[in-house]
Short mmCIF file of C-alpha atoms in Angstrom, two decimals:
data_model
loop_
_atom_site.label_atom_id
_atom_site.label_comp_id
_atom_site.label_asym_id
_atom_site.label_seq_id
_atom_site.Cartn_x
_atom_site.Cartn_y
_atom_site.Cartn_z
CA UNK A 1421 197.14 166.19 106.34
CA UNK A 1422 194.43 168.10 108.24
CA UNK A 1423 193.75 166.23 111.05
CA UNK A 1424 194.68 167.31 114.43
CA UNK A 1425 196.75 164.27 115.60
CA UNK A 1426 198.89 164.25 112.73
CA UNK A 1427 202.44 164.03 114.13
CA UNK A 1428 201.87 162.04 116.51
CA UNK A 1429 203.17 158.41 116.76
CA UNK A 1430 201.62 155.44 118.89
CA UNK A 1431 202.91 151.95 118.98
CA UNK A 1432 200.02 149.98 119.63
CA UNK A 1433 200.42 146.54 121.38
CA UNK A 1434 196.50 145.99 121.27
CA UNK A 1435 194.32 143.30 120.84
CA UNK A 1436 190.75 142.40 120.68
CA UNK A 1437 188.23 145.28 121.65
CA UNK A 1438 189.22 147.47 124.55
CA UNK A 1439 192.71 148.62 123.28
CA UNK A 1440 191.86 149.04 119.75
CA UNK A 1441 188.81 150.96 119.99
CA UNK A 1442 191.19 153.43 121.88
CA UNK A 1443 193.58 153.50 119.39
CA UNK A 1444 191.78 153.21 116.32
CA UNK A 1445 190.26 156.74 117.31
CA UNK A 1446 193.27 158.53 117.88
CA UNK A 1447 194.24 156.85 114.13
CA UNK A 1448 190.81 158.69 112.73
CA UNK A 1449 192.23 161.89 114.17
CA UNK A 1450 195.34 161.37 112.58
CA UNK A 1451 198.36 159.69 114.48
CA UNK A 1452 200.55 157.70 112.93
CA UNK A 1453 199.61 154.15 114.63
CA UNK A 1454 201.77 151.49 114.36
CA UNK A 1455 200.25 148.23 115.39
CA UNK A 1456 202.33 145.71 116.22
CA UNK A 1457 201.64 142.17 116.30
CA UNK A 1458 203.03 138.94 116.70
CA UNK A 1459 204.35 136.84 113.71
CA UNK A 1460 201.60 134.91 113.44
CA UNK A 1461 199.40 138.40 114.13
CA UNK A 1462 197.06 139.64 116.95
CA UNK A 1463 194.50 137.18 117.53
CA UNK A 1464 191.31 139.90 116.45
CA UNK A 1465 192.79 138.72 112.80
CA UNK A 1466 191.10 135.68 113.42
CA UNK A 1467 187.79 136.35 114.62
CA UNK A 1468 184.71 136.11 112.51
CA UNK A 1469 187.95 135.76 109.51
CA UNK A 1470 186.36 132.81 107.48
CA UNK A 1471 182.32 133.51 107.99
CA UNK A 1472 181.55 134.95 105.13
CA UNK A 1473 178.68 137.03 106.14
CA UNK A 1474 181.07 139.03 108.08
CA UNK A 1475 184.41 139.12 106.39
CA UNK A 1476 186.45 140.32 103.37
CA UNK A 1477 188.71 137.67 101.70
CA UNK A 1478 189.97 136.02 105.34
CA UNK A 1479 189.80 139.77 107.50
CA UNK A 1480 186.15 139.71 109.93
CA UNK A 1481 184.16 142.81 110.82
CA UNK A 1482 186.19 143.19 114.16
CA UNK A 1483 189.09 143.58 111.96
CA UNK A 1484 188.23 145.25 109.01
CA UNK A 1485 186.49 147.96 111.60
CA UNK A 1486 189.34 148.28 114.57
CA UNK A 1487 192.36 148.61 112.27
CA UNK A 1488 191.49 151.12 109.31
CA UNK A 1489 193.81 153.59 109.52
CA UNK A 1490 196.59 151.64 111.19
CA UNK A 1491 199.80 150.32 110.21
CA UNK A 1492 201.41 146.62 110.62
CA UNK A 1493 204.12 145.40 111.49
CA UNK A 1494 205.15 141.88 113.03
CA UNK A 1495 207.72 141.85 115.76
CA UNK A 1496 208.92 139.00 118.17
CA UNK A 1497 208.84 140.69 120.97
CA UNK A 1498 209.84 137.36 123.30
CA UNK A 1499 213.16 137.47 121.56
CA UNK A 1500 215.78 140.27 122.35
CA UNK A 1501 216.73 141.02 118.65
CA UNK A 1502 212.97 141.59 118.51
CA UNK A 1503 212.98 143.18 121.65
CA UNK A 1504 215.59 145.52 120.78
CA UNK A 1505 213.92 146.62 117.53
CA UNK A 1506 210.99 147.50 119.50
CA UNK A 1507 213.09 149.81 121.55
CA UNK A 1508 214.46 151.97 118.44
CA UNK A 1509 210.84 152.61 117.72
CA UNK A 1510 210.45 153.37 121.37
CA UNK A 1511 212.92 156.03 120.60
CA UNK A 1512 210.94 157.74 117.95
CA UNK A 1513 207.40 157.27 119.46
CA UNK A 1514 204.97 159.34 121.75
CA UNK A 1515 202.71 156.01 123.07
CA UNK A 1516 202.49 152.98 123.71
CA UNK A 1517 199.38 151.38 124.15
CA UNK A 1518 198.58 147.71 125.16
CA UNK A 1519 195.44 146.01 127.27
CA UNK A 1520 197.60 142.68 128.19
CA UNK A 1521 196.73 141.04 130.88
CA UNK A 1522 198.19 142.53 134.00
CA UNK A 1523 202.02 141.50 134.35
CA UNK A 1524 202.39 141.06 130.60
CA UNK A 1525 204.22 144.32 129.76
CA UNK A 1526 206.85 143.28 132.53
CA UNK A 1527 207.11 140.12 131.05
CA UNK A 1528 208.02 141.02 128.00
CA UNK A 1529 210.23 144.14 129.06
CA UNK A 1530 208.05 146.74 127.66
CA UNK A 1531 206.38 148.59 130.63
CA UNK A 1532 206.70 152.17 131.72
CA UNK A 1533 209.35 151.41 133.96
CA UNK A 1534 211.74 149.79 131.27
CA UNK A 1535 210.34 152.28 128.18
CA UNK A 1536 210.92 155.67 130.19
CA UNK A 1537 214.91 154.76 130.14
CA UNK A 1538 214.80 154.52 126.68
CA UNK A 1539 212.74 157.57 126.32
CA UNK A 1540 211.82 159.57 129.10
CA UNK A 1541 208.80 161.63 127.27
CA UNK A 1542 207.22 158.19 126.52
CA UNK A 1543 204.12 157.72 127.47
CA UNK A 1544 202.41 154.17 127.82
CA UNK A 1545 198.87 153.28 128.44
CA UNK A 1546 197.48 149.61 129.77
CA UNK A 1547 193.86 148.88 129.85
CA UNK A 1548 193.24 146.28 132.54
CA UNK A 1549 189.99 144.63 133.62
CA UNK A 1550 190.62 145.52 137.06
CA UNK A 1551 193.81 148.15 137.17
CA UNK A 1552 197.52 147.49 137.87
CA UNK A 1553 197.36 147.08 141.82
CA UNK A 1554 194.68 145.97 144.76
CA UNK A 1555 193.49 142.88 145.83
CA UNK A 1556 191.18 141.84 142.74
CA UNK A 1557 193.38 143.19 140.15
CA UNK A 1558 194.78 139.65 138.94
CA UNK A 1559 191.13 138.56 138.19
CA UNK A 1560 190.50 137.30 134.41
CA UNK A 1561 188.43 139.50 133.09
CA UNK A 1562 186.37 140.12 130.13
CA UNK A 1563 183.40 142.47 129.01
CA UNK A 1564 180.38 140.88 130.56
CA UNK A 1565 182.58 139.43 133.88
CA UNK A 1566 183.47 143.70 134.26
CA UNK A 1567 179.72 144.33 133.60
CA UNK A 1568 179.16 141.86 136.32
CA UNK A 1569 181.61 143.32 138.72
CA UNK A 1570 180.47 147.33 137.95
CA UNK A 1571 176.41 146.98 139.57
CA UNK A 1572 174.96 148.03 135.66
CA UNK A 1573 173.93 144.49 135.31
CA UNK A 1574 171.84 144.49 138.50
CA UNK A 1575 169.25 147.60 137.23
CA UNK A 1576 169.81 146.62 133.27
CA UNK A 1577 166.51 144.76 132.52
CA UNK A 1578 162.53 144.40 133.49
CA UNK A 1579 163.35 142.35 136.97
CA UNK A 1580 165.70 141.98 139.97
CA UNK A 1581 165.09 137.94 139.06
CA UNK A 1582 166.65 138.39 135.27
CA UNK A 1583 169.59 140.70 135.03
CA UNK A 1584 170.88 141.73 131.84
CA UNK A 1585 174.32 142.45 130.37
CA UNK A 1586 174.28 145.77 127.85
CA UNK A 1587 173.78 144.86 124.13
CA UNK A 1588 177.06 146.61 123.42
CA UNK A 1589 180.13 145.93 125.40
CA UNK A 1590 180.00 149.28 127.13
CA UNK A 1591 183.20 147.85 129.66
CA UNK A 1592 185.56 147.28 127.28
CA UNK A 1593 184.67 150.61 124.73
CA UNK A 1594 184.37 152.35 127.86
CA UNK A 1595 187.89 150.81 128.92
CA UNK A 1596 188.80 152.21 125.44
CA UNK A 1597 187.25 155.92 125.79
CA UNK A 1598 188.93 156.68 129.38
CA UNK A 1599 191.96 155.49 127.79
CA UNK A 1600 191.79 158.39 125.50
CA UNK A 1601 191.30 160.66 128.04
CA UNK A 1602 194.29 159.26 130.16
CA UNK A 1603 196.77 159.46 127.06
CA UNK A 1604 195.67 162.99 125.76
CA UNK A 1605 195.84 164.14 129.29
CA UNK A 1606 199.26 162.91 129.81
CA UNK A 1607 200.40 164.38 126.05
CA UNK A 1608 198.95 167.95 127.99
CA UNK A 1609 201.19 167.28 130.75
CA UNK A 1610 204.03 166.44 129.22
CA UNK A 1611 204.06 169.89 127.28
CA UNK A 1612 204.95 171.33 130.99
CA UNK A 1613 207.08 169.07 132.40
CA UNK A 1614 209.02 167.34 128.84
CA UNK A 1615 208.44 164.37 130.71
CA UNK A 1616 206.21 160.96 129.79
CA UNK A 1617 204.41 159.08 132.42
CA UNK A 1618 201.92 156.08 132.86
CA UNK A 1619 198.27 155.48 132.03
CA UNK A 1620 196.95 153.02 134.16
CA UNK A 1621 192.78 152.41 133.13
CA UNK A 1622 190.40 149.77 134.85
CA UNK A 1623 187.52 148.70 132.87
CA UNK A 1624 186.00 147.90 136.17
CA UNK A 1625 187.00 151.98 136.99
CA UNK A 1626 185.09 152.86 134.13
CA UNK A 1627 182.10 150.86 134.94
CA UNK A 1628 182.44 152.42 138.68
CA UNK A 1629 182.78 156.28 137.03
CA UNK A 1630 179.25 155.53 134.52
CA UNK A 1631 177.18 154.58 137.78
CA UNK A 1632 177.50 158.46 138.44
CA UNK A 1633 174.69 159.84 140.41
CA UNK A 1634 173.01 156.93 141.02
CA UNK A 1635 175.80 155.68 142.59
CA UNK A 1636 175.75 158.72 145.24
CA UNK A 1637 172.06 157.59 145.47
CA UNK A 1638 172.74 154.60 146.93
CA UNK A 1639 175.31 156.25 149.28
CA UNK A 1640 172.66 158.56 150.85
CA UNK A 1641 169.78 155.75 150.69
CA UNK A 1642 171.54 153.10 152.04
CA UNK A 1643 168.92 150.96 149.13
CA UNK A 1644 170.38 149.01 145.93
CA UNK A 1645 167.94 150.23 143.27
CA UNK A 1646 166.42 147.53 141.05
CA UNK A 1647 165.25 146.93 137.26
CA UNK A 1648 162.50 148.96 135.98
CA UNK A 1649 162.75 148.42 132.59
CA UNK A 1650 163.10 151.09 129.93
CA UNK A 1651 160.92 153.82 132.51
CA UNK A 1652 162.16 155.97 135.24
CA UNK A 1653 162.19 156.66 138.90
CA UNK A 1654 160.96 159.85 138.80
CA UNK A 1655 159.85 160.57 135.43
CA UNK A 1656 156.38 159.88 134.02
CA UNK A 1657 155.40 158.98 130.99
CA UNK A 1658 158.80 157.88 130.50
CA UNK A 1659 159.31 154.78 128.37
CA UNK A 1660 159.02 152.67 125.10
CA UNK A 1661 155.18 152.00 123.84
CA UNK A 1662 154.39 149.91 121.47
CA UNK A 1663 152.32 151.39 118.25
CA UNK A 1664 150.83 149.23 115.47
CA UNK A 1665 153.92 148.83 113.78
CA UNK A 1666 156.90 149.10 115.80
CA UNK A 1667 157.51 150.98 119.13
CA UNK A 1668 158.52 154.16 120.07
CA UNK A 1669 160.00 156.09 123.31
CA UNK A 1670 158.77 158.72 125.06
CA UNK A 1671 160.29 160.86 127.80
CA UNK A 1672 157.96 163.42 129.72
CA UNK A 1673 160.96 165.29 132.03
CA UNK A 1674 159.29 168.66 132.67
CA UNK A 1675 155.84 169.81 132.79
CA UNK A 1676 155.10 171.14 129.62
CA UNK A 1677 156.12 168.43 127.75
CA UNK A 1678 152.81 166.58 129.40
CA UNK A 1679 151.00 169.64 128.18
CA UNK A 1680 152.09 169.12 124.96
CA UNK A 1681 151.47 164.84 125.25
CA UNK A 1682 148.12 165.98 126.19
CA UNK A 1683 147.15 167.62 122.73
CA UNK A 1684 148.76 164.97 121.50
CA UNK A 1685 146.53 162.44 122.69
CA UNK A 1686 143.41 163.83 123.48
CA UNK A 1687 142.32 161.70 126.27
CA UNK A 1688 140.06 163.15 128.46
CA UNK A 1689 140.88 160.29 131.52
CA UNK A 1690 144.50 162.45 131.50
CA UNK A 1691 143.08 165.49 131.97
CA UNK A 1692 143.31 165.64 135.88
CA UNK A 1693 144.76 168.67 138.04
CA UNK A 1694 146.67 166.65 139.85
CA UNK A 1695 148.58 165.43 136.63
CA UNK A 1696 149.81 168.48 135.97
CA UNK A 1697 152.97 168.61 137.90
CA UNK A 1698 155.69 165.53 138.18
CA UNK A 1699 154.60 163.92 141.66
CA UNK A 1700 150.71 163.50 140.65
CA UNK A 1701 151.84 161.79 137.53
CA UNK A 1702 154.49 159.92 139.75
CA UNK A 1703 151.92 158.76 142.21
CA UNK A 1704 149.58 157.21 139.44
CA UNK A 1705 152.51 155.84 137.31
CA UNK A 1706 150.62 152.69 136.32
CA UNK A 1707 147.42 154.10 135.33
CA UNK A 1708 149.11 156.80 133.35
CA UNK A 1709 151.42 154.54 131.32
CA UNK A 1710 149.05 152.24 130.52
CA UNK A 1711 146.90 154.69 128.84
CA UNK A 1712 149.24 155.87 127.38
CA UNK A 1713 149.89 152.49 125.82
CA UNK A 1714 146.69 152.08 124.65
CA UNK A 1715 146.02 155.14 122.50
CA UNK A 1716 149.54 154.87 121.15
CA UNK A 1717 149.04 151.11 119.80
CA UNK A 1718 145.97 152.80 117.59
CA UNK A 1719 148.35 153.85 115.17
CA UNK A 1720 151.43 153.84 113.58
CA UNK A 1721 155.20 155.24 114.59
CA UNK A 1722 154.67 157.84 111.60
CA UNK A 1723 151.42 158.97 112.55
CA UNK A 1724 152.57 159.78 116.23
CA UNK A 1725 156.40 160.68 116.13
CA UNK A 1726 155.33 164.02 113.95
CA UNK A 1727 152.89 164.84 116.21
CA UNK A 1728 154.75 164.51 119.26
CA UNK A 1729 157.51 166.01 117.20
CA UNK A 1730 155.77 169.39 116.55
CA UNK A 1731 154.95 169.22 120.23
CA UNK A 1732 158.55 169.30 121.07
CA UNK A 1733 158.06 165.91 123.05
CA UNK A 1734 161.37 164.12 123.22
CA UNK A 1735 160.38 161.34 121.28
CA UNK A 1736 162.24 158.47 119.12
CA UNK A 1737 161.46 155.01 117.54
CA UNK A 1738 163.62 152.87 118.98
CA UNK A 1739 165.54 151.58 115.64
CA UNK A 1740 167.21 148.50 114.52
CA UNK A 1741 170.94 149.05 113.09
CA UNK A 1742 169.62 149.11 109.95
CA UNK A 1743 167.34 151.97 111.05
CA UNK A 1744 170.04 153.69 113.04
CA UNK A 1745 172.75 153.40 110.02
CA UNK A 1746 170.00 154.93 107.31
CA UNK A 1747 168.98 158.26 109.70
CA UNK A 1748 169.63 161.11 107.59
CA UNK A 1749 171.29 162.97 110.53
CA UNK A 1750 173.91 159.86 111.13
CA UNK A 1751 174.51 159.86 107.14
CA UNK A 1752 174.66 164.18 107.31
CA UNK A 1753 177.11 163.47 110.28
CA UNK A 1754 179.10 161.48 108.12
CA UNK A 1755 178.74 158.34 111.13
CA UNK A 1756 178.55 155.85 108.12
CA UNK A 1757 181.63 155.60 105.77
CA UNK A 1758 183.08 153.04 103.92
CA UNK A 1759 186.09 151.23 104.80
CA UNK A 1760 188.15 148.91 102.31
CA UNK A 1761 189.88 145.92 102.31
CA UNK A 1762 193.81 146.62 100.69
CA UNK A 1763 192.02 144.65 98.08
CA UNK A 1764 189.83 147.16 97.33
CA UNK A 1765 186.88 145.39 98.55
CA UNK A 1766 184.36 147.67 100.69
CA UNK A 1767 181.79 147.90 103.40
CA UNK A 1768 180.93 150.24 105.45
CA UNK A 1769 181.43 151.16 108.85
CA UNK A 1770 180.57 153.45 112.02
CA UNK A 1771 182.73 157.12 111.51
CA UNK A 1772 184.64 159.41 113.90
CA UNK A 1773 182.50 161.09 116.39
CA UNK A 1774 184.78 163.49 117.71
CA UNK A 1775 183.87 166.32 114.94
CA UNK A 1776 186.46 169.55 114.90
CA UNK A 1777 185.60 172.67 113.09
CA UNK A 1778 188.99 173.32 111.20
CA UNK A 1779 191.21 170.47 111.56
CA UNK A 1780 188.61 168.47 110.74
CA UNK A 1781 189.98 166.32 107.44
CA UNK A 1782 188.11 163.17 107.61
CA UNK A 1783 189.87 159.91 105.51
CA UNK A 1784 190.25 155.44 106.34
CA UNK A 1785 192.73 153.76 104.81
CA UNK A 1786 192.16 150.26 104.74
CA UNK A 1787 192.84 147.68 108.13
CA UNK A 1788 196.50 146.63 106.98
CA UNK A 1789 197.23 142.90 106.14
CA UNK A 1790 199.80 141.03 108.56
CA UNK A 1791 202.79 143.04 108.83
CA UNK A 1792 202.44 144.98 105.79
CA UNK A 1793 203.85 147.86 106.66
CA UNK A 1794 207.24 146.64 107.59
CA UNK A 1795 210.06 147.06 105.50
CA UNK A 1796 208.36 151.33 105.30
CA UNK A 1797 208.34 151.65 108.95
CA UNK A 1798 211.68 149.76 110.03
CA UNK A 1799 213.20 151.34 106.78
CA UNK A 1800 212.04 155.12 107.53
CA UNK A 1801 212.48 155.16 110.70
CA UNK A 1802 215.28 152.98 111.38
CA UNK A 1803 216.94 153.15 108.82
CA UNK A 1804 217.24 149.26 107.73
CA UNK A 1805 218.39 148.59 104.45
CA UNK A 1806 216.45 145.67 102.40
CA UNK A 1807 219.27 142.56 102.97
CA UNK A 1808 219.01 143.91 106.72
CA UNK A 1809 214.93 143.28 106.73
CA UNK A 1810 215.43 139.93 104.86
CA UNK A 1811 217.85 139.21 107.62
CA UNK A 1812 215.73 139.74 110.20
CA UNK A 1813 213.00 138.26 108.04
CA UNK A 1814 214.75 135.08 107.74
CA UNK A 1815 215.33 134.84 111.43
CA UNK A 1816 211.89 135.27 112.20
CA UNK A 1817 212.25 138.32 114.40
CA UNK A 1818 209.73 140.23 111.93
CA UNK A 1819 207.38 138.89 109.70
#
């Protein structure tokens, strides 16, 4: 194998979005990720599983998408036989990642401070709405309620009077990206001191991190900025227009890019002095933008995104998924594959972003079926003999 992860082992304890999309990445770079579930299986199983515009043969998009790559295997961890078998693997694995609830792990005797006696180079991750201590950290927490808490919501939209969530659940796949950082970082680490630690990620940390320098904005202005819609505070023309057949974006950041909008348009009312440099266009936002909007809904996306193309305008159309997943850059980019069923039934999916220029093997096996993998990961690397998985079978401490 040829991908840069491979050796690695992760037990993942994940569910739903947050923890998944965290681990499911580090499974596309190749480490050996070992998801286990409950008998009855993680409750993702179960979304979108019988609508059959969005599943396989009983396994949904969430699924079919999270868990390529991934092995399964069933485990009741509330019982100690179960318990125990999840503490040989312990033994023989680099992470363990969950996003329970906060308190779950201690629970169910599987956080850092229990795991580290077993193996002191472990190193275990928990993605949290809110983090593992302070004074909100028990809140219940979901996407939207951390997009609530973070301040994104309050400039996401056209009006102080309407706020908006994001149309992708940026707090829990950011919750899932910093968790990659935190668990790579601590695999860095432990090559100096041999030893594992904890990797503690908020989603409501994340949220806090992506406000960035507008945050620091608000901390020398004393002033909550508001909505403005898809333009910009300082830039101008910046923002979508509508053209006679769909609408485009437009984003004017230095000077000669309005040079070049200016050929582009050919629109003598432009053509002032004082237009020429950021604040004049700035001061006359309105005006600007609006004419703008009017030449642009003359014609159509292709007759103006070439244009301002060979300008070197930064320029898109702003595309529907089905738009996005046909660009010939995404396809070149390999950002659409296909992903299988164990049935053999396909779709197709987002790829790997994270693109490495010799280990750089790209392959998705399919999302496994409910502790399919079993009997080849308790046998390999436990060494349990078949009558001792039917045992433990019959007992219902695996499935």
């Amino acid at each position: 194998m040829n991908k840069p992860l491979a050796g690695l082992r992760i037990l993942d304890l994940t569910h739903m979005l947050s923890g998944p999309f965290g681990t499911v990445t580090l499974a596309d770079l190749g480490a050996e990720v070992i998801k286990i579930e409950p008998l009855e299986g993680e409750r993702t199983r179960r979304l979108l599983a019988n609508d059959p515009k969005h599943s396989i043969d009983g396994m949904g998009a969430y699924f079919i998408n999270l868990n390529r790559n991934k092995k399964s295997v069933a485990i009741d961890l509330k019982g100690e036989e179960g318990k125990a078998l999840f503490y040989e693997l312990v033994k023989k694995s680099d992470i363990v990642f969950d996003n329970f609830s906060v308190g779950v792990t201690q629970k169910l005797g599987v956080d850092y401070a229990v795991l580290k006696e077993i193996n002191p180079r472990i190193i275990t991750c928990s993605i949290t709405g809110f983090g593992s201590d302070g004074p909100g950290n028990h809140r219940t927490a979901f996407d939207q309620v951390v997009q609530a808490y973070g301040g994104n919501m309050s400039i996401t939209g056209d009006t102080a009077e309407r706020p908006l969530r994001s149309g992708l659940p940026i707090a829990d796949l950011g919750g899932g990206m910093f968790s990659m950082v935190g668990v790579l970082t601590a695999l860095y680490e432990r090559e100096r001191s041999g030893e594992g630690q904890h990797v503690d990620i908020s989603m409501l940390d994340g949220q806090i991190a992506m406000l960035s320098y507008m945050a620091t904005m608000y901390f020398l202005s004393g002033e909550d900025p508001e909505p403005i819609g898809n333009s910009h505070f300082v830039h101008v023309p910046y923002n979508s227009f509508k053209t006679s057949d769909g609408f485009i974006v437009i984003a004017v950041i230095f000077d000669h890019f309005w040079t070049g909008l200016l050929e582009v348009l050919d629109c003598d009312a432009l053509r002032k002095p004082e237009y020429d440099q950021q604040p004049g266009r700035l001061a006359d936002k309105a005006f600007i933008e609006g004419r703008v909007a009017e030449i642009l809904a003359t014609n159509t996306m292709a007759h103006w995104l070439p244009l301002l193309e060979a300008q070197r305008i930064p320029c898109a159309p702003i595309n529907s998924f089905s738009g996005a997943l046909a660009d010939p850059q995404v396809a070149h980019r390999n950002m659409v594959i296909e992903v299988s069923h164990p049935n053999g039934k396909t779709t197709k999916a987002p790829g790997n972003p994270v693109k490495l220029s010799r280990t750089n093997e790209e392959s998705f096996s399919p999302a496994p079926l409910l502790s399919a993998d079993a009997d080849q990961v308790l046998g390999d690397l436990l060494g349990l003999k078949s009558d001792e998985l039917e045992s433990l079978r019959s007992q219902k401490i695996i499935g």
